[in-house]
Amino acid sequence: MNRAEVIKRLRSQTVETPSWGFAASGTRFGTFPQPWAAKSLEEKLADAGQAHKFTGILPKVALHIPWDKCDDWSKGKALAAQNGVAIGAINPNLFQQPIYQYGSLCHPEASVRAAAQAHLSECVDIMKATGSDALSLWFADGSNYPGQDDFRARRRRLIEGLTTCYAKLPANTRMLIEYKFFEPAFYHTDLADWGSVALICKRLGPKATVLVDTGHHPQGTNIEWIVACLLDEGILGGFHFNSRKYADDDLTVGSINPHELFLVYNELAAAEEDADTAVRACAQKVAYMFDQCHSYKNPIEATIQSALAVQEAYAKALLVDRAALTKARNACDTVTAEECLKEAYSTDVRPILKEVREAMGIDPNPLTAFRASGYAEKVTAERIKKYGKVASAGGGFQ
Ligand code: PSV
Ligand code: MN
């Protein structure tokens, strides 16, 4: 691909930020004081606006309901716009209320399933009010002991509940369904892997697609191969990017295994140019999002680091010599094929990204520019004054 085309493609790259990624987060052992953290929707949108301002590639903010609160969501939409961003995917929360101890849509009791369905409807209404084009679902449903519940009965309840929700989706929107192999359930999880989600999406219809959270796989899983399979089926809906070393660590994307990120983008870049129009269309519609927690870092800085990591991965993937790669593959020349990827991966893409940012009117060094802006110090002082420097006793998000 020539340089002009690479620049054009990089200029069109976007990723959604998670509102919860700007809030204080912790582990299940505790949450440390993070005086810079956003608490209100206003603060989260303001921080997301800064991350977008300095990178130019983060134009939408995903919401998590009810972590994000607003009396009138059309005002929430306007507030996002005032901060230079738009509302992205709406994420219902079906995993924290006591009623969900044994599941949500899979729960044996009809009343719990009805409560879950009501929350999903509320989220669909929020989509309508905010102009969101995606309902992003993750279910913590599962069990902790053999025999605890009937796998097939749970699956049937899940399909029934999702079918009801699917019918409520506004026009031109999608349902992204996420899988995770364990946690919080440790014996079985109802949507544990990409295959189980893909089977359910096929039953629901074309608006239902699979969301790959890079932290949701067992050690050693070949995520790029999963991505290729889902693209080939036209059922890849989106990503939650983050990094992991051991489990669902939610670390800054690109911090642990940037090579894996490159290999994922390599599949996406290849699909964007596929001869098959359905594969190309699927690749072009992928919803890219971050899903990470920043217990130790200023979230805006970590988000900027993440944006730079995905830009580098995509730039390198675009530089892969696809013709040479295809030739080497067809000749079963493994070494040349591997070298094609290594050549692209080892290219210093910082100069081309500098050019991209300059063309977008962005400072070529987003992190340095953000630090020099003084925004972090300003809001940290304001938030200490407003909330104090308290640490929470529990884990999770606040
Ligand atoms: C679950 O681990 C997950 O990846 C889902 O996307 C949730 O919505 C998100 O993290 C926040 O807890
Ligand atoms: Mn996720």
Short mmCIF file of C-alpha atoms and ligand atoms in Angstrom, two decimals:
data_model
loop_
_atom_site.label_atom_id
_atom_site.label_comp_id
_atom_site.label_asym_id
_atom_site.label_seq_id
_atom_site.Cartn_x
_atom_site.Cartn_y
_atom_site.Cartn_z
CA MET A 1 0.00 0.00 0.00
CA ASN A 2 1.42 3.40 -0.90
CA ARG A 3 2.15 6.02 1.75
CA ALA A 4 -0.77 8.27 0.79
CA GLU A 5 -3.21 5.37 1.17
CA VAL A 6 -1.66 4.38 4.52
CA ILE A 7 -2.12 7.96 5.75
CA LYS A 8 -5.71 8.05 4.48
CA ARG A 9 -6.54 4.80 6.30
CA LEU A 10 -4.85 5.97 9.50
CA ARG A 11 -6.85 9.18 9.41
CA SER A 12 -10.06 7.18 9.36
CA GLN A 13 -9.13 5.01 12.37
CA THR A 14 -11.31 5.54 15.45
CA VAL A 15 -11.76 3.87 18.84
CA GLU A 16 -14.46 4.37 21.47
CA THR A 17 -13.42 5.12 25.05
CA PRO A 18 -15.27 3.63 28.04
CA SER A 19 -16.78 6.17 30.44
CA TRP A 20 -15.81 3.82 33.29
CA GLY A 21 -12.18 3.98 32.18
CA PHE A 22 -12.06 7.60 33.41
CA ALA A 23 -13.43 6.70 36.84
CA ALA A 24 -11.57 5.25 39.81
CA SER A 25 -11.12 1.53 39.55
CA GLY A 26 -9.54 -1.17 41.63
CA THR A 27 -9.33 -4.87 42.17
CA ARG A 28 -11.57 -7.03 44.29
CA PHE A 29 -9.07 -6.43 47.10
CA GLY A 30 -9.59 -2.71 47.21
CA THR A 31 -9.49 0.61 45.45
CA PHE A 32 -6.71 3.10 46.11
CA PRO A 33 -7.22 6.86 46.17
CA GLN A 34 -7.23 8.30 42.66
CA PRO A 35 -7.82 12.01 43.19
CA TRP A 36 -7.76 12.66 39.45
CA ALA A 37 -10.61 10.21 38.76
CA ALA A 38 -13.90 11.38 37.27
CA LYS A 39 -17.06 10.57 39.22
CA SER A 40 -19.95 12.28 37.48
CA LEU A 41 -21.04 11.87 33.87
CA GLU A 42 -20.01 15.48 33.28
CA GLU A 43 -16.48 14.74 34.49
CA LYS A 44 -16.18 11.50 32.51
CA LEU A 45 -17.31 13.21 29.30
CA ALA A 46 -14.96 16.12 29.92
CA ASP A 47 -12.02 13.72 30.37
CA ALA A 48 -13.03 11.71 27.30
CA GLY A 49 -13.17 14.98 25.37
CA GLN A 50 -9.57 15.69 26.37
CA ALA A 51 -8.41 12.23 25.27
CA HIS A 52 -10.05 12.86 21.90
CA LYS A 53 -8.74 16.41 21.61
CA PHE A 54 -5.13 15.27 21.95
CA THR A 55 -5.35 12.11 19.80
CA GLY A 56 -8.07 12.88 17.26
CA ILE A 57 -9.13 9.24 17.10
CA LEU A 58 -11.42 8.82 20.12
CA PRO A 59 -14.68 10.51 19.05
CA LYS A 60 -17.17 8.37 21.01
CA VAL A 61 -17.70 7.40 24.64
CA ALA A 62 -19.34 4.12 25.62
CA LEU A 63 -21.65 4.31 28.63
CA HIS A 64 -22.25 1.74 31.37
CA ILE A 65 -25.72 1.88 32.91
CA PRO A 66 -26.35 2.59 35.81
CA TRP A 67 -22.71 3.52 36.55
CA ASP A 68 -23.48 6.48 34.30
CA LYS A 69 -26.41 8.50 35.57
CA CYS A 70 -28.41 11.24 33.86
CA ASP A 71 -31.97 12.50 34.42
CA ASP A 72 -32.51 13.24 30.76
CA TRP A 73 -30.37 11.37 28.27
CA SER A 74 -31.00 13.83 25.46
CA LYS A 75 -29.15 16.29 27.71
CA GLY A 76 -26.43 13.65 28.15
CA LYS A 77 -26.08 13.53 24.39
CA ALA A 78 -25.79 17.33 24.24
CA LEU A 79 -23.24 17.30 27.06
CA ALA A 80 -21.09 14.84 25.10
CA ALA A 81 -21.29 17.11 22.06
CA GLN A 82 -20.22 20.10 24.17
CA ASN A 83 -17.09 18.13 25.01
CA GLY A 84 -16.42 17.29 21.37
CA VAL A 85 -17.50 13.64 21.57
CA ALA A 86 -20.61 11.54 20.91
CA ILE A 87 -22.23 8.70 22.83
CA GLY A 88 -21.11 5.26 21.71
CA ALA A 89 -22.20 1.80 22.82
CA ILE A 90 -24.62 1.42 25.72
CA ASN A 91 -23.53 -1.28 28.17
CA PRO A 92 -26.23 -2.64 30.49
CA ASN A 93 -25.13 -3.89 33.88
CA LEU A 94 -26.62 -7.29 34.65
CA PHE A 95 -23.97 -8.42 37.09
CA GLN A 96 -23.87 -6.35 40.27
CA GLN A 97 -27.32 -6.37 41.81
CA PRO A 98 -28.00 -9.04 44.45
CA ILE A 99 -30.86 -10.49 42.35
CA TYR A 100 -28.28 -11.56 39.75
CA GLN A 101 -26.38 -13.89 42.08
CA TYR A 102 -27.50 -16.89 40.02
CA GLY A 103 -27.65 -15.17 36.68
CA SER A 104 -29.69 -12.61 34.75
CA LEU A 105 -31.31 -13.78 31.51
CA CYS A 106 -30.27 -17.36 32.38
CA HIS A 107 -31.68 -17.21 35.91
CA PRO A 108 -34.10 -20.04 36.84
CA GLU A 109 -36.66 -17.52 38.19
CA ALA A 110 -38.86 -15.71 35.69
CA SER A 111 -39.03 -12.59 37.91
CA VAL A 112 -35.24 -12.12 37.74
CA ARG A 113 -35.24 -12.64 33.97
CA ALA A 114 -38.02 -10.04 33.72
CA ALA A 115 -35.97 -7.55 35.77
CA ALA A 116 -33.01 -8.13 33.46
CA GLN A 117 -35.24 -7.63 30.42
CA ALA A 118 -36.59 -4.38 31.88
CA HIS A 119 -33.03 -3.10 32.32
CA LEU A 120 -32.23 -4.05 28.73
CA SER A 121 -35.30 -2.07 27.58
CA GLU A 122 -34.16 0.91 29.63
CA CYS A 123 -30.81 0.70 27.84
CA VAL A 124 -32.52 0.53 24.45
CA ASP A 125 -34.38 3.74 25.39
CA ILE A 126 -31.03 5.33 26.30
CA MET A 127 -29.72 4.30 22.88
CA LYS A 128 -32.65 6.12 21.27
CA ALA A 129 -32.18 9.28 23.36
CA THR A 130 -28.43 9.46 22.87
CA GLY A 131 -28.21 8.34 19.24
CA SER A 132 -26.10 5.33 20.20
CA ASP A 133 -25.79 2.69 17.51
CA ALA A 134 -24.83 -0.31 19.66
CA LEU A 135 -26.09 -2.26 22.63
CA SER A 136 -23.01 -3.96 24.07
CA LEU A 137 -23.83 -6.97 26.21
CA TRP A 138 -21.71 -8.91 28.64
CA PHE A 139 -23.27 -11.54 30.89
CA ALA A 140 -21.65 -12.69 34.09
CA ASP A 141 -24.12 -15.60 34.05
CA GLY A 142 -22.59 -18.92 35.00
CA SER A 143 -22.32 -21.36 37.87
CA ASN A 144 -19.74 -22.26 40.46
CA TYR A 145 -20.36 -25.96 41.08
CA PRO A 146 -21.10 -29.02 38.99
CA GLY A 147 -24.81 -29.76 39.03
CA GLN A 148 -25.75 -26.25 40.19
CA ASP A 149 -28.01 -25.62 37.19
CA ASP A 150 -29.05 -27.17 33.90
CA PHE A 151 -26.74 -25.96 31.08
CA ARG A 152 -29.30 -26.45 28.32
CA ALA A 153 -32.17 -24.90 30.26
CA ARG A 154 -30.01 -21.84 30.95
CA ARG A 155 -29.07 -21.60 27.28
CA ARG A 156 -32.72 -21.72 26.22
CA ARG A 157 -33.59 -18.95 28.68
CA LEU A 158 -30.71 -16.87 27.35
CA ILE A 159 -31.82 -17.29 23.74
CA GLU A 160 -35.39 -16.42 24.68
CA GLY A 161 -34.31 -13.28 26.55
CA LEU A 162 -31.94 -12.14 23.82
CA THR A 163 -34.59 -12.73 21.15
CA THR A 164 -36.99 -10.44 23.06
CA CYS A 165 -34.28 -7.78 23.43
CA TYR A 166 -33.18 -8.10 19.78
CA ALA A 167 -36.72 -7.26 18.64
CA LYS A 168 -36.50 -3.94 20.52
CA LEU A 169 -33.29 -2.72 18.85
CA PRO A 170 -33.77 0.62 17.09
CA ALA A 171 -33.26 0.73 13.31
CA ASN A 172 -29.66 0.82 12.11
CA THR A 173 -28.24 -0.35 15.41
CA ARG A 174 -26.45 -3.50 16.47
CA MET A 175 -26.17 -5.84 19.38
CA LEU A 176 -22.58 -6.68 20.34
CA ILE A 177 -22.32 -9.80 22.49
CA GLU A 178 -19.18 -10.38 24.51
CA TYR A 179 -17.80 -13.66 25.80
CA LYS A 180 -15.48 -14.43 28.68
CA PHE A 181 -14.27 -17.87 29.69
CA PHE A 182 -14.46 -17.42 33.45
CA GLU A 183 -14.98 -14.86 36.22
CA PRO A 184 -17.06 -14.15 38.19
CA ALA A 185 -18.31 -17.72 37.70
CA PHE A 186 -15.60 -20.35 38.07
CA TYR A 187 -17.21 -23.63 37.04
CA HIS A 188 -19.07 -22.67 33.88
CA THR A 189 -19.97 -19.45 32.08
CA ASP A 190 -23.03 -19.32 29.83
CA LEU A 191 -21.25 -17.34 27.11
CA ALA A 192 -17.71 -18.55 27.55
CA ASP A 193 -16.24 -18.31 24.08
CA TRP A 194 -16.60 -16.89 20.59
CA GLY A 195 -18.21 -20.06 19.25
CA SER A 196 -21.02 -20.05 21.80
CA VAL A 197 -21.74 -16.39 21.06
CA ALA A 198 -21.56 -16.88 17.29
CA LEU A 199 -24.11 -19.70 17.45
CA ILE A 200 -26.50 -17.47 19.37
CA CYS A 201 -25.93 -14.51 17.02
CA LYS A 202 -26.86 -16.75 14.07
CA ARG A 203 -30.14 -17.57 15.78
CA LEU A 204 -30.88 -13.91 16.54
CA GLY A 205 -30.23 -12.38 13.14
CA PRO A 206 -27.81 -10.07 11.29
CA LYS A 207 -27.88 -7.27 13.86
CA ALA A 208 -26.27 -9.57 16.44
CA THR A 209 -22.49 -9.77 16.30
CA VAL A 210 -19.61 -11.05 18.43
CA LEU A 211 -17.50 -8.72 20.55
CA VAL A 212 -13.94 -9.81 21.27
CA ASP A 213 -12.50 -8.50 24.55
CA THR A 214 -8.80 -9.27 24.24
CA GLY A 215 -8.55 -10.02 27.97
CA HIS A 216 -11.22 -12.72 27.94
CA HIS A 217 -9.30 -15.77 26.75
CA PRO A 218 -7.25 -18.51 28.37
CA GLN A 219 -3.47 -18.09 28.28
CA GLY A 220 -1.97 -18.73 24.87
CA THR A 221 -5.21 -18.38 22.88
CA ASN A 222 -4.60 -17.32 19.30
CA ILE A 223 -6.86 -14.25 19.22
CA GLU A 224 -5.93 -13.25 15.67
CA TRP A 225 -7.20 -16.59 14.42
CA ILE A 226 -10.53 -16.04 16.22
CA VAL A 227 -10.71 -12.61 14.59
CA ALA A 228 -10.08 -14.13 11.16
CA CYS A 229 -12.81 -16.75 11.66
CA LEU A 230 -15.35 -14.16 12.80
CA LEU A 231 -14.50 -11.84 9.89
CA ASP A 232 -14.91 -14.72 7.47
CA GLU A 233 -18.37 -15.41 8.92
CA GLY A 234 -19.25 -11.69 8.72
CA ILE A 235 -20.10 -11.81 12.41
CA LEU A 236 -17.29 -9.84 14.05
CA GLY A 237 -18.98 -6.84 15.68
CA GLY A 238 -16.35 -5.18 17.79
CA PHE A 239 -13.46 -5.18 20.19
CA HIS A 240 -12.75 -4.32 23.77
CA PHE A 241 -9.03 -3.71 23.65
CA ASN A 242 -6.88 -4.03 26.75
CA SER A 243 -3.78 -5.94 27.81
CA ARG A 244 -3.48 -8.95 30.02
CA LYS A 245 -0.67 -10.94 31.49
CA TYR A 246 -2.57 -13.56 33.48
CA ALA A 247 -6.37 -13.21 33.42
CA ASP A 248 -8.76 -10.34 32.65
CA ASP A 249 -6.18 -7.82 33.82
CA ASP A 250 -7.61 -4.77 31.98
CA LEU A 251 -4.16 -3.19 31.59
CA THR A 252 -3.38 -0.49 29.05
CA VAL A 253 -3.62 -1.84 25.52
CA GLY A 254 -0.24 -2.55 23.94
CA SER A 255 1.56 -2.59 27.30
CA ILE A 256 2.07 -6.36 27.61
CA ASN A 257 1.97 -7.83 24.12
CA PRO A 258 2.05 -5.24 21.32
CA HIS A 259 2.96 -7.99 18.84
CA GLU A 260 -0.37 -9.72 19.48
CA LEU A 261 -2.15 -6.42 18.87
CA PHE A 262 -0.28 -6.09 15.58
CA LEU A 263 -1.29 -9.62 14.54
CA VAL A 264 -4.94 -8.83 15.32
CA TYR A 265 -4.73 -5.64 13.24
CA ASN A 266 -2.99 -7.60 10.51
CA GLU A 267 -6.12 -9.76 10.12
CA LEU A 268 -8.33 -6.67 10.15
CA ALA A 269 -6.22 -4.80 7.59
CA ALA A 270 -6.18 -7.86 5.34
CA ALA A 271 -9.97 -8.21 5.62
CA GLU A 272 -10.44 -4.53 4.72
CA GLU A 273 -8.92 -5.38 1.36
CA ASP A 274 -10.49 -8.82 0.91
CA ALA A 275 -11.86 -9.75 -2.50
CA ASP A 276 -15.07 -10.88 -0.80
CA THR A 277 -17.38 -7.88 -0.34
CA ALA A 278 -19.08 -9.40 2.73
CA VAL A 279 -15.73 -9.75 4.52
CA ARG A 280 -14.77 -6.20 3.56
CA ALA A 281 -18.13 -4.86 4.78
CA CYS A 282 -17.75 -6.70 8.09
CA ALA A 283 -14.22 -5.34 8.61
CA GLN A 284 -15.32 -1.80 7.81
CA LYS A 285 -18.10 -1.89 10.40
CA VAL A 286 -16.07 -3.19 13.33
CA ALA A 287 -16.67 -1.15 16.49
CA TYR A 288 -13.31 -0.56 18.19
CA MET A 289 -13.41 0.20 21.89
CA PHE A 290 -11.11 0.18 24.90
CA ASP A 291 -12.18 -1.62 28.05
CA GLN A 292 -9.53 -1.05 30.65
CA CYS A 293 -9.00 0.15 34.20
CA HIS A 294 -6.31 2.50 35.34
CA SER A 295 -5.84 2.05 39.06
CA TYR A 296 -2.30 3.44 38.95
CA LYS A 297 -2.26 5.83 36.04
CA ASN A 298 -4.02 9.04 35.23
CA PRO A 299 -6.83 7.60 33.02
CA ILE A 300 -6.51 10.30 30.36
CA GLU A 301 -2.80 9.62 30.00
CA ALA A 302 -3.42 5.86 29.88
CA THR A 303 -6.13 6.39 27.27
CA ILE A 304 -3.75 8.47 25.17
CA GLN A 305 -1.13 5.70 25.50
CA SER A 306 -3.79 3.26 24.31
CA ALA A 307 -4.68 5.39 21.30
CA LEU A 308 -1.01 5.55 20.31
CA ALA A 309 -0.69 1.77 20.69
CA VAL A 310 -3.61 1.00 18.36
CA GLN A 311 -2.41 3.57 15.85
CA GLU A 312 1.03 1.95 15.78
CA ALA A 313 -0.43 -1.53 15.44
CA TYR A 314 -2.72 -0.49 12.59
CA ALA A 315 0.03 1.48 10.83
CA LYS A 316 2.31 -1.56 10.93
CA ALA A 317 -0.49 -3.84 9.72
CA LEU A 318 -1.11 -1.49 6.78
CA LEU A 319 2.57 -1.71 5.86
CA VAL A 320 2.49 -5.50 5.42
CA ASP A 321 3.38 -6.31 1.81
CA ARG A 322 0.21 -8.32 1.06
CA ALA A 323 1.26 -9.36 -2.47
CA ALA A 324 4.60 -10.68 -1.24
CA LEU A 325 2.87 -12.40 1.67
CA THR A 326 0.36 -14.13 -0.60
CA LYS A 327 3.16 -15.23 -2.96
CA ALA A 328 5.20 -16.67 -0.11
CA ARG A 329 2.17 -18.44 1.34
CA ASN A 330 1.22 -19.97 -1.99
CA ALA A 331 4.78 -21.20 -2.43
CA CYS A 332 4.72 -22.65 1.11
CA ASP A 333 7.70 -20.41 1.85
CA THR A 334 7.17 -20.09 5.60
CA VAL A 335 10.30 -18.05 6.27
CA THR A 336 9.51 -15.39 3.67
CA ALA A 337 5.89 -15.20 4.86
CA GLU A 338 7.00 -14.74 8.44
CA GLU A 339 9.60 -12.15 7.38
CA CYS A 340 6.86 -10.15 5.61
CA LEU A 341 5.16 -9.69 8.96
CA LYS A 342 8.43 -9.06 10.81
CA GLU A 343 9.46 -6.42 8.29
CA ALA A 344 6.23 -4.49 8.84
CA TYR A 345 6.28 -5.00 12.60
CA SER A 346 9.83 -3.71 12.96
CA THR A 347 9.18 -0.56 10.91
CA ASP A 348 9.38 2.65 12.92
CA VAL A 349 5.92 4.11 12.21
CA ARG A 350 6.36 7.17 14.39
CA PRO A 351 7.32 9.43 11.45
CA ILE A 352 4.21 8.47 9.48
CA LEU A 353 2.01 8.93 12.56
CA LYS A 354 3.55 12.35 13.10
CA GLU A 355 2.53 13.22 9.55
CA VAL A 356 -0.99 11.88 10.17
CA ARG A 357 -1.37 13.98 13.32
CA GLU A 358 -0.07 17.09 11.66
CA ALA A 359 -2.53 16.58 8.82
CA MET A 360 -5.31 16.26 11.43
CA GLY A 361 -4.19 19.40 13.22
CA ILE A 362 -3.12 17.41 16.28
CA ASP A 363 0.14 17.86 18.18
CA PRO A 364 2.50 15.10 16.93
CA ASN A 365 3.24 14.11 20.53
CA PRO A 366 -0.20 13.72 22.15
CA LEU A 367 1.03 12.57 25.55
CA THR A 368 3.55 15.39 25.95
CA ALA A 369 1.02 17.91 24.68
CA PHE A 370 -1.64 16.69 27.12
CA ARG A 371 0.82 16.85 30.01
CA ALA A 372 1.83 20.37 29.03
CA SER A 373 -1.82 21.47 28.92
CA GLY A 374 -2.16 21.40 32.71
CA TYR A 375 -5.65 19.84 32.47
CA ALA A 376 -4.81 16.89 34.76
CA GLU A 377 -3.47 19.13 37.55
CA LYS A 378 -6.42 21.48 37.21
CA VAL A 379 -9.15 18.84 37.48
CA THR A 380 -7.28 16.87 40.14
CA ALA A 381 -7.22 19.96 42.37
CA GLU A 382 -10.90 20.59 41.66
CA ARG A 383 -11.85 16.98 42.39
CA ILE A 384 -9.86 16.81 45.64
CA LYS A 385 -11.72 19.91 46.75
CA LYS A 386 -15.03 18.38 45.73
CA TYR A 387 -14.64 14.76 46.84
CA GLY A 388 -11.63 14.61 49.18
CA LYS A 389 -8.92 11.98 48.85
CA VAL A 390 -10.88 8.97 50.05
CA ALA A 391 -10.17 5.38 49.15
CA SER A 392 -13.05 2.96 48.91
CA ALA A 393 -13.08 -0.16 51.05
CA GLY A 394 -14.39 -2.41 48.31
CA GLY A 395 -13.28 -3.22 44.82
CA GLY A 396 -14.66 -2.48 41.43
CA PHE A 397 -15.69 0.78 39.90
CA GLN A 398 -17.13 3.85 41.59
C1 PSV B 1 -16.31 -7.84 31.85
O1 PSV B 1 -15.10 -8.27 32.36
C2 PSV B 1 -16.14 -6.64 30.94
O2 PSV B 1 -15.14 -6.89 29.99
C3 PSV B 1 -17.44 -6.24 30.30
O3 PSV B 1 -17.21 -5.61 29.08
C4 PSV B 1 -17.98 -5.27 31.29
O4 PSV B 1 -19.04 -4.52 30.78
C5 PSV B 1 -16.72 -4.48 31.58
O5 PSV B 1 -15.73 -5.51 31.68
C6 PSV B 1 -16.72 -3.61 32.76
O6 PSV B 1 -16.76 -4.37 33.95
MN MN B 2 -15.15 -6.00 28.05
#
